[in-house]
Short mmCIF file of C-alpha atoms in Angstrom, two decimals:
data_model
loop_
_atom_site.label_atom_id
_atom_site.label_comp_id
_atom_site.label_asym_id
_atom_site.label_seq_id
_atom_site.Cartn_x
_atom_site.Cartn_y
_atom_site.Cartn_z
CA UNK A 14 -6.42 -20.73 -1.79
CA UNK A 15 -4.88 -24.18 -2.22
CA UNK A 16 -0.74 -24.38 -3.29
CA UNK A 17 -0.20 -26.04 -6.77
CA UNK A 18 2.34 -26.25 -9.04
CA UNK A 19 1.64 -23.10 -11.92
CA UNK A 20 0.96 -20.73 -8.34
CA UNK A 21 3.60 -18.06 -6.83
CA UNK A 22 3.53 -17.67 -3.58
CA UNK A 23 3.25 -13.80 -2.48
CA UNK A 24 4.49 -12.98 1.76
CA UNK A 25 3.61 -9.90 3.23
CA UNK A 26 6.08 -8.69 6.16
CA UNK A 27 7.82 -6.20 8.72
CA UNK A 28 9.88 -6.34 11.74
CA UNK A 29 10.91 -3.84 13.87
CA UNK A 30 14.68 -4.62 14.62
CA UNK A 31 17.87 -2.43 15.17
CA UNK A 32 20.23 -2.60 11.26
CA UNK A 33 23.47 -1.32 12.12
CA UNK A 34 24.58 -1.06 8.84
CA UNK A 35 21.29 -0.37 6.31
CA UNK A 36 23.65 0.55 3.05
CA UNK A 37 25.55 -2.92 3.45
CA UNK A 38 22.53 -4.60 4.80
CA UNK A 39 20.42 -3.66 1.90
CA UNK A 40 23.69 -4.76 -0.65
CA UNK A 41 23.29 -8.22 0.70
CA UNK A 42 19.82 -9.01 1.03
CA UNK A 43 19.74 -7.66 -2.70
CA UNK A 44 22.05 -10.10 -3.62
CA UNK A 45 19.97 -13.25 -1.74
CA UNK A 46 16.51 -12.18 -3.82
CA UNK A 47 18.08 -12.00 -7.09
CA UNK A 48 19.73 -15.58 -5.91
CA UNK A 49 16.12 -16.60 -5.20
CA UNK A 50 14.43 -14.96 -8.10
CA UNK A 51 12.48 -12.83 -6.17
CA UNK A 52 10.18 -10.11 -7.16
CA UNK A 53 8.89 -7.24 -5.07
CA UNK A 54 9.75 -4.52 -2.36
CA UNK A 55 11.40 -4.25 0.07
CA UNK A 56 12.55 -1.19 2.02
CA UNK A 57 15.85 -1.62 4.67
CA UNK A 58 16.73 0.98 7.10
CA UNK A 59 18.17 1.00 10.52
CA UNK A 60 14.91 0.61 12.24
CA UNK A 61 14.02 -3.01 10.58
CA UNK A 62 12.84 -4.40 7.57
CA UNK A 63 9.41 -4.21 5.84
CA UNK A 64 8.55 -5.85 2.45
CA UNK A 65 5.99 -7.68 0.23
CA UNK A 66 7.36 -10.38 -2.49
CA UNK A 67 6.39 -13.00 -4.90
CA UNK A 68 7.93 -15.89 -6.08
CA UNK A 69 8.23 -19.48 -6.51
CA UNK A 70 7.01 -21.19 -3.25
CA UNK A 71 10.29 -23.45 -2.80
CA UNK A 72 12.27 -19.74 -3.37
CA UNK A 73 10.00 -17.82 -1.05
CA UNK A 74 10.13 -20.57 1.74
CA UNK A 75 13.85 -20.37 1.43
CA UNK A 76 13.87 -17.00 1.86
CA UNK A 77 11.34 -16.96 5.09
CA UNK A 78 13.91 -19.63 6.40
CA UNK A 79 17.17 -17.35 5.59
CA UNK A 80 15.61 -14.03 7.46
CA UNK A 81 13.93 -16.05 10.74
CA UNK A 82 17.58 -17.54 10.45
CA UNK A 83 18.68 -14.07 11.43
CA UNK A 84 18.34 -13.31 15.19
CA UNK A 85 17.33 -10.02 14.72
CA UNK A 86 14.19 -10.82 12.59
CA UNK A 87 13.19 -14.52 14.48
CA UNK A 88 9.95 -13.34 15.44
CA UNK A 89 9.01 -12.21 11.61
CA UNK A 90 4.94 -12.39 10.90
CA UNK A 91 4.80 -13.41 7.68
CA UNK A 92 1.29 -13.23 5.98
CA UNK A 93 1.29 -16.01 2.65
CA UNK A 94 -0.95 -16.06 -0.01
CA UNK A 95 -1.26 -17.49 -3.67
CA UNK A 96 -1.42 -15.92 -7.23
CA UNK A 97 -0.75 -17.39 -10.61
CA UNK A 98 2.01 -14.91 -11.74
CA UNK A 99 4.40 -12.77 -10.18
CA UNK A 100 2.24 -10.03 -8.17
CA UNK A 101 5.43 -7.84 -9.17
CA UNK A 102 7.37 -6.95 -12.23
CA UNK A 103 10.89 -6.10 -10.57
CA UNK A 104 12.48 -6.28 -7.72
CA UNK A 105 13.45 -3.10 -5.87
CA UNK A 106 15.17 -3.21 -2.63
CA UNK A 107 15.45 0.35 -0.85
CA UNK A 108 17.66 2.21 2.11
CA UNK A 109 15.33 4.35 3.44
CA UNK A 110 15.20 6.43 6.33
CA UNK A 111 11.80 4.39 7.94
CA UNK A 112 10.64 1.21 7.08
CA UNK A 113 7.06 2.79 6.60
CA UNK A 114 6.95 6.41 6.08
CA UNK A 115 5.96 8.52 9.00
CA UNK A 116 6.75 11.10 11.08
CA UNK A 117 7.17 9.32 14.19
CA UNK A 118 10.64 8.19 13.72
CA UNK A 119 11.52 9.01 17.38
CA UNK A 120 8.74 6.06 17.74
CA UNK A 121 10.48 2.64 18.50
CA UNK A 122 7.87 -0.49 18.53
CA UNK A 123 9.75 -2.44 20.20
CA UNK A 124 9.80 -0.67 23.51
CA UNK A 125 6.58 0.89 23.11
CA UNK A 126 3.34 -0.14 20.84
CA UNK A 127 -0.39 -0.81 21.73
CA UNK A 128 -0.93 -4.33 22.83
CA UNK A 129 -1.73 -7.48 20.05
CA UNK A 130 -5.20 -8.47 19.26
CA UNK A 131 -5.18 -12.00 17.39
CA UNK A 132 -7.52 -12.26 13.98
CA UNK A 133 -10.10 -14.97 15.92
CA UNK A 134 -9.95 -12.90 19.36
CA UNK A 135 -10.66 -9.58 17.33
CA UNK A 136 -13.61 -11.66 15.18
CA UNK A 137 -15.39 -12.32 18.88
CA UNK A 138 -14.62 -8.72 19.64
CA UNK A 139 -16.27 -6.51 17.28
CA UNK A 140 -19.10 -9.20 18.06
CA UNK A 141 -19.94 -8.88 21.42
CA UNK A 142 -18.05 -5.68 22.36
CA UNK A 143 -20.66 -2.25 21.71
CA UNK A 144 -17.98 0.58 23.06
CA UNK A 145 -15.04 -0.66 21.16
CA UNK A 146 -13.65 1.86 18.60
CA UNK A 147 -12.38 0.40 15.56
CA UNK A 148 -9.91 2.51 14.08
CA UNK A 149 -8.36 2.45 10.51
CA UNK A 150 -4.58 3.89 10.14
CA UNK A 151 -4.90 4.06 6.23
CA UNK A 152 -4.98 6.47 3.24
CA UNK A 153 -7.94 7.71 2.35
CA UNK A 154 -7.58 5.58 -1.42
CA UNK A 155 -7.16 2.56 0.65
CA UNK A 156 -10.55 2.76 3.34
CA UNK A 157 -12.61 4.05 0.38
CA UNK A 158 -12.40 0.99 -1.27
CA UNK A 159 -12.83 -1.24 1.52
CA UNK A 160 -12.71 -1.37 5.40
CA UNK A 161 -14.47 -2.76 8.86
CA UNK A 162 -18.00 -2.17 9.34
CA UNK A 163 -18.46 0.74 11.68
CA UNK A 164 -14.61 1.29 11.35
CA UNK A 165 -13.76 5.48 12.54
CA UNK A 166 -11.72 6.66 9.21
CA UNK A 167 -9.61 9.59 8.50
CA UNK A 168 -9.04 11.79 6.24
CA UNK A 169 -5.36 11.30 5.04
CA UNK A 170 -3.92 10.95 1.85
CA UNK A 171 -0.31 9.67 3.33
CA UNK A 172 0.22 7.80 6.95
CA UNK A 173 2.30 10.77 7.88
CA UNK A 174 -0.40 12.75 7.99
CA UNK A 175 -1.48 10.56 11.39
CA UNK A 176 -0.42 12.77 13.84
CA UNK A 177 -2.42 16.10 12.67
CA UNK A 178 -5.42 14.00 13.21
CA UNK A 179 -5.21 13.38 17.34
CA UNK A 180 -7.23 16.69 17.79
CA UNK A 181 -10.15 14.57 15.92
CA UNK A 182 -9.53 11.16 18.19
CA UNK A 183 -9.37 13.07 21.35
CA UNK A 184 -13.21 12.00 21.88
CA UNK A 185 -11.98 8.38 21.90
CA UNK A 186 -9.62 9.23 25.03
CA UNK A 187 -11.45 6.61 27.98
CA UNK A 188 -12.95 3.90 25.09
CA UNK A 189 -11.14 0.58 23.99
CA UNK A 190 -9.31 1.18 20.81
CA UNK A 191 -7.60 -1.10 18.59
CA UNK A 192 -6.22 0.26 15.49
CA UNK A 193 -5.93 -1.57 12.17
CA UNK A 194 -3.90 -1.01 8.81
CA UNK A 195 -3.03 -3.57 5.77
CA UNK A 196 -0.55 -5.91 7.61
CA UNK A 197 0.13 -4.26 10.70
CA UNK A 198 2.99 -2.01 10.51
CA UNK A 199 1.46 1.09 10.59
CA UNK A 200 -0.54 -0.04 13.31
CA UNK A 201 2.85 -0.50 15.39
CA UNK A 202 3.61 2.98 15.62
CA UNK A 203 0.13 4.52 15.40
CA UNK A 204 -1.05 2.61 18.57
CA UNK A 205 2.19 3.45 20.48
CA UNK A 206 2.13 7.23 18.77
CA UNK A 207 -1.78 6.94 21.16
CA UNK A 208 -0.58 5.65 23.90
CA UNK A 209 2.23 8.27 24.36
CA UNK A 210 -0.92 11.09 23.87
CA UNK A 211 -2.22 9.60 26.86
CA UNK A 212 -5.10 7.46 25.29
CA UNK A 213 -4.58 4.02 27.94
CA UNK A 214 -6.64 1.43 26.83
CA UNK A 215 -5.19 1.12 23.08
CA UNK A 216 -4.61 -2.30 20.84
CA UNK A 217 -4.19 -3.72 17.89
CA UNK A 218 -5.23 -6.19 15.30
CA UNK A 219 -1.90 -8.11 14.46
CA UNK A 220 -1.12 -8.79 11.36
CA UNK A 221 -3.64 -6.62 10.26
CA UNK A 222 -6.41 -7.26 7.44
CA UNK A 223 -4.61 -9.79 5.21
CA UNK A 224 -3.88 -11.99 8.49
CA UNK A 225 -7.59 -11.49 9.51
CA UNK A 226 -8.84 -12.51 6.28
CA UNK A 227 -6.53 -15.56 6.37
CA UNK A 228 -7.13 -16.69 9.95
CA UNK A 229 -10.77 -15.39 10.59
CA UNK A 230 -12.55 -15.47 7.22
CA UNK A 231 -12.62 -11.75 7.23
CA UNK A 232 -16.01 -11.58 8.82
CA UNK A 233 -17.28 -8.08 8.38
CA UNK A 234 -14.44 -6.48 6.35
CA UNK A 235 -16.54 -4.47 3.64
CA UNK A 236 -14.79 -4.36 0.31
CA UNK A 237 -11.84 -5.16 -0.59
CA UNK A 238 -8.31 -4.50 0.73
CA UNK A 239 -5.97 -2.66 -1.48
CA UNK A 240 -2.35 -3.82 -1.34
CA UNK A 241 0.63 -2.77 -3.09
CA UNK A 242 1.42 -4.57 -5.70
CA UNK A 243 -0.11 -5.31 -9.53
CA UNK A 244 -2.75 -7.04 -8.11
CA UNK A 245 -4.50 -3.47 -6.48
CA UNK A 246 -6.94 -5.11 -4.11
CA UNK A 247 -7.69 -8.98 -2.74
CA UNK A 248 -10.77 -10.08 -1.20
CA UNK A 249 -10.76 -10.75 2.15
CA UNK A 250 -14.51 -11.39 3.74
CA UNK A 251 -15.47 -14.93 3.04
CA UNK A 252 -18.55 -14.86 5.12
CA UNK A 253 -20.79 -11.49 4.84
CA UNK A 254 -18.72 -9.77 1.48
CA UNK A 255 -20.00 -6.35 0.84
CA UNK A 256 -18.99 -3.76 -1.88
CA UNK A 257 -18.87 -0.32 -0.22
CA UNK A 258 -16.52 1.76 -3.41
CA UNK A 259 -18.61 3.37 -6.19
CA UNK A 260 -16.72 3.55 -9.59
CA UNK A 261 -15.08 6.98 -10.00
CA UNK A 262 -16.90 7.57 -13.19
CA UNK A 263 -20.39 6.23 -13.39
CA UNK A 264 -20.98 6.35 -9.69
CA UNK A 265 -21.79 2.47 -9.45
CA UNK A 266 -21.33 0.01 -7.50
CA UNK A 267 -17.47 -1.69 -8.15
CA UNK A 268 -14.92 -2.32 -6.08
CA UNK A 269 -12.39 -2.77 -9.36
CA UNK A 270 -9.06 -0.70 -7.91
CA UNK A 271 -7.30 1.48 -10.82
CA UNK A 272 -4.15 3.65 -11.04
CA UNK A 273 -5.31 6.45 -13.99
CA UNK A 274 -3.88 5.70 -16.91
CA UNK A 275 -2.41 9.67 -16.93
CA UNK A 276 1.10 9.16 -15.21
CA UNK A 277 0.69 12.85 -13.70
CA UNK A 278 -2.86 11.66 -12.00
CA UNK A 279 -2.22 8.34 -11.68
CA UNK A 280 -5.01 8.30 -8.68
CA UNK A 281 -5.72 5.07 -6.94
CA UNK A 282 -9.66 4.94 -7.58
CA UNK A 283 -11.85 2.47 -8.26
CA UNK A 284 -13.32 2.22 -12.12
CA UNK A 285 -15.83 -0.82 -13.44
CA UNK A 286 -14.37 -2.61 -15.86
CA UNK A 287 -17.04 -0.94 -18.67
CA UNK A 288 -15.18 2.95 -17.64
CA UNK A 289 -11.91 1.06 -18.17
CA UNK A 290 -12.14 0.20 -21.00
CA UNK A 291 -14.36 3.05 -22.03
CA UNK A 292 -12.41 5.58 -20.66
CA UNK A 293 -8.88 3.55 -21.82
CA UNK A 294 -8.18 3.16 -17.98
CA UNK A 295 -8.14 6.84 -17.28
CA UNK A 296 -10.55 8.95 -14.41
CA UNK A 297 -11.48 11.60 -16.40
CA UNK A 298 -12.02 13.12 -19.78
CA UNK A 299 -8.96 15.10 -19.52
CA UNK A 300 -6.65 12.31 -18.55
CA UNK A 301 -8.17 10.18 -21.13
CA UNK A 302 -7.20 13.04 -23.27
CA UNK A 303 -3.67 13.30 -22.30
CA UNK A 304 -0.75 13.40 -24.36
CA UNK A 305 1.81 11.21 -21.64
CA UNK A 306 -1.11 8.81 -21.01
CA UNK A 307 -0.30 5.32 -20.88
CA UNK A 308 -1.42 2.13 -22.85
CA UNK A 309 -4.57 0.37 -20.59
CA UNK A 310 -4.36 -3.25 -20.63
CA UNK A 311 -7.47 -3.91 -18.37
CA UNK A 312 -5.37 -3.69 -15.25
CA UNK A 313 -4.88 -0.40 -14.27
CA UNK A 314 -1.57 -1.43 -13.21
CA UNK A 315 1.66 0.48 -14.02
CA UNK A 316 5.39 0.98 -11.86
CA UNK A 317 4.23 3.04 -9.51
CA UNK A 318 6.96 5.59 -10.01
CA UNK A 319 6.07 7.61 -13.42
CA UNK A 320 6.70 11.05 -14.93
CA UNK A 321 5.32 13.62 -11.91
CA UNK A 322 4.29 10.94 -9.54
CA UNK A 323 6.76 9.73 -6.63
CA UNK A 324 5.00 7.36 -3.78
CA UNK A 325 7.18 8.52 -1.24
CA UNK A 326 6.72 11.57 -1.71
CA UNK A 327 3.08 12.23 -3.12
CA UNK A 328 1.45 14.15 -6.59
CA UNK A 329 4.23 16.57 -8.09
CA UNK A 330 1.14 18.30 -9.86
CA UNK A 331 -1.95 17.55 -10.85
CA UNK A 332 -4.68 18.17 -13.60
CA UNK A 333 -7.34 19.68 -13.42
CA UNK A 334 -10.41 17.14 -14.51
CA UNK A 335 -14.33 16.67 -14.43
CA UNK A 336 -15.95 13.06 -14.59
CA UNK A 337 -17.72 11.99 -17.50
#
């Protein structure tokens, strides 16, 4: 998408670099975004830095500039795009134990992490290469509504979950394998978490999905990518675009990505824009019916934490519902 004046820019980032000092580190670099009228998040902790922000594009160059100023982050990857607005409606910048949540903490990328496959030299890949197992990293939400054609999927609903699923990869031990995930940070520590099971010929795609689709067109990526911010999804395939996500209520063909409007749901599903509005943004008849539901504005975009419903931490309870 072409840069013009009424556009935000949004960055997409990570880097895997020792923080000393995470409390005070996260102080200051709170301090810099609200200098730069940032928007977004951004999670600190003493493995690196991982984060996704909006803002204007002189404020988020300026910022790209300040952290590749910083030794310890030079070698950032950061993945730009355009939007009209903010794709955020705060800022939150985090201390948390892992810069993506896992539990392969004792994992450390930097010493040890499956080897880099570039967007154009992974395009010519999945092209010409028949024994190559393509392997997504993500929640089950996330390859539902969109992922590579013939891609091997799991059955997660959190990236921690990874591990407990080597039992099911084991018949991949021998084959090529690169791994792929949103913008490549899981990938870091899935692909090394592989390599230390003893799978030896393992890879993968750098920068993940949004680079692809920004560098190679996003040639046979089915559906659309979810990302995490109020924009839900982007399109990425600008050559052979396929819609592989059914709506959640009718059963048809959309790839339109909603949070329910029920804050103790609040499942990431996609819903045509007819069930939106229909159902007021909600999955069911019993969320639609809910006394804590929230106002639907034809997004299906709320703060992602609400009453019952923690990100890091998953669904404090759910409801009970039947589709319509």
């Amino acid at each position: 998408m072409e840069n013009t004046e009424n556009q935000y820019k949004v960055i997409l980032y990570y880097c895997y670099a020792e923080i000393e000092n995470p409390d005070q580190f996260r102080d200051e670099h709170h301090l810099m975004c609200l200098e730069l009228d940032l928007r977004g998040r951004i999670i600190i902790s003493k493995e690196g830095l991982n984060g996704t922000v909006s803002g204007s594009t002189e404020n988020v160059d300026e910022y790209m500039k300040r952290v590749k100023a910083d030794p310890r982050f030079a070698d950032t990857d950061f993945k730009e795009d355009f939007h009209p607005e903010h794709t955020f409606k705060k800022l939150n910048v985090r201390h948390k134990p892992e810069i993506v949540h896992s539990s392969l903490s004792h994992i450390n990328p930097r010493k040890k992490t499956g080897a880099y496959v570039e967007p154009e030299q992974f395009r010519e890949m999945i092209k010409n290469e028949e024994d190559i197992v393509i392997l997504d990293v993500r929640s089950n939400y996330e390859h539902e509504l969109g992922r590579f054609k013939n891609a091997v999927t799991l059955d997660i609903e959190n990236f921690r979950d990874f591990p407990d699923k080597i039992n099911e990869l084991e018949q991949y031990k021998g084959k090529k394998i690169v791994t792929y995930c949103t913008g490549g940070i899981k990938c870091e520590k899935a692909s090394a978490f592989l390599l230390e099971q003893g799978f030896d010929n393992v890879h993968q795609l750098h920068g993940g999905i949004i680079k692809y689709g920004l560098e190679a067109e996003g040639e046979d990526f089915e559906g659309k990518c979810y990302v995490f911010d109020n924009r839900l999804s982007v399109d990425v395939n600008k050559v052979n675009p396929k819609v592989v996500s059914k709506c959640f209520v009718c059963d048809t063909n959309s790839d339109r990505m909603v949070n329910c409007a029920n804050p103790t749901c609040n499942v990431h599903v996609p819903i045509c824009e007819k069930c939106g509005w229909e159902m007021e943004g909600a999955c069911s008849k019993e969320c639609k019916e809910h006394p804590e539901k929230r106002e639907y504005n034809g997004t299906g975009y709320y703060q992602k934490k609400t009453n019952g419903y923690d990100p890091y931490k998953g669904f404090q309870g759910k409801v009970e519902k039947t589709k319509i």
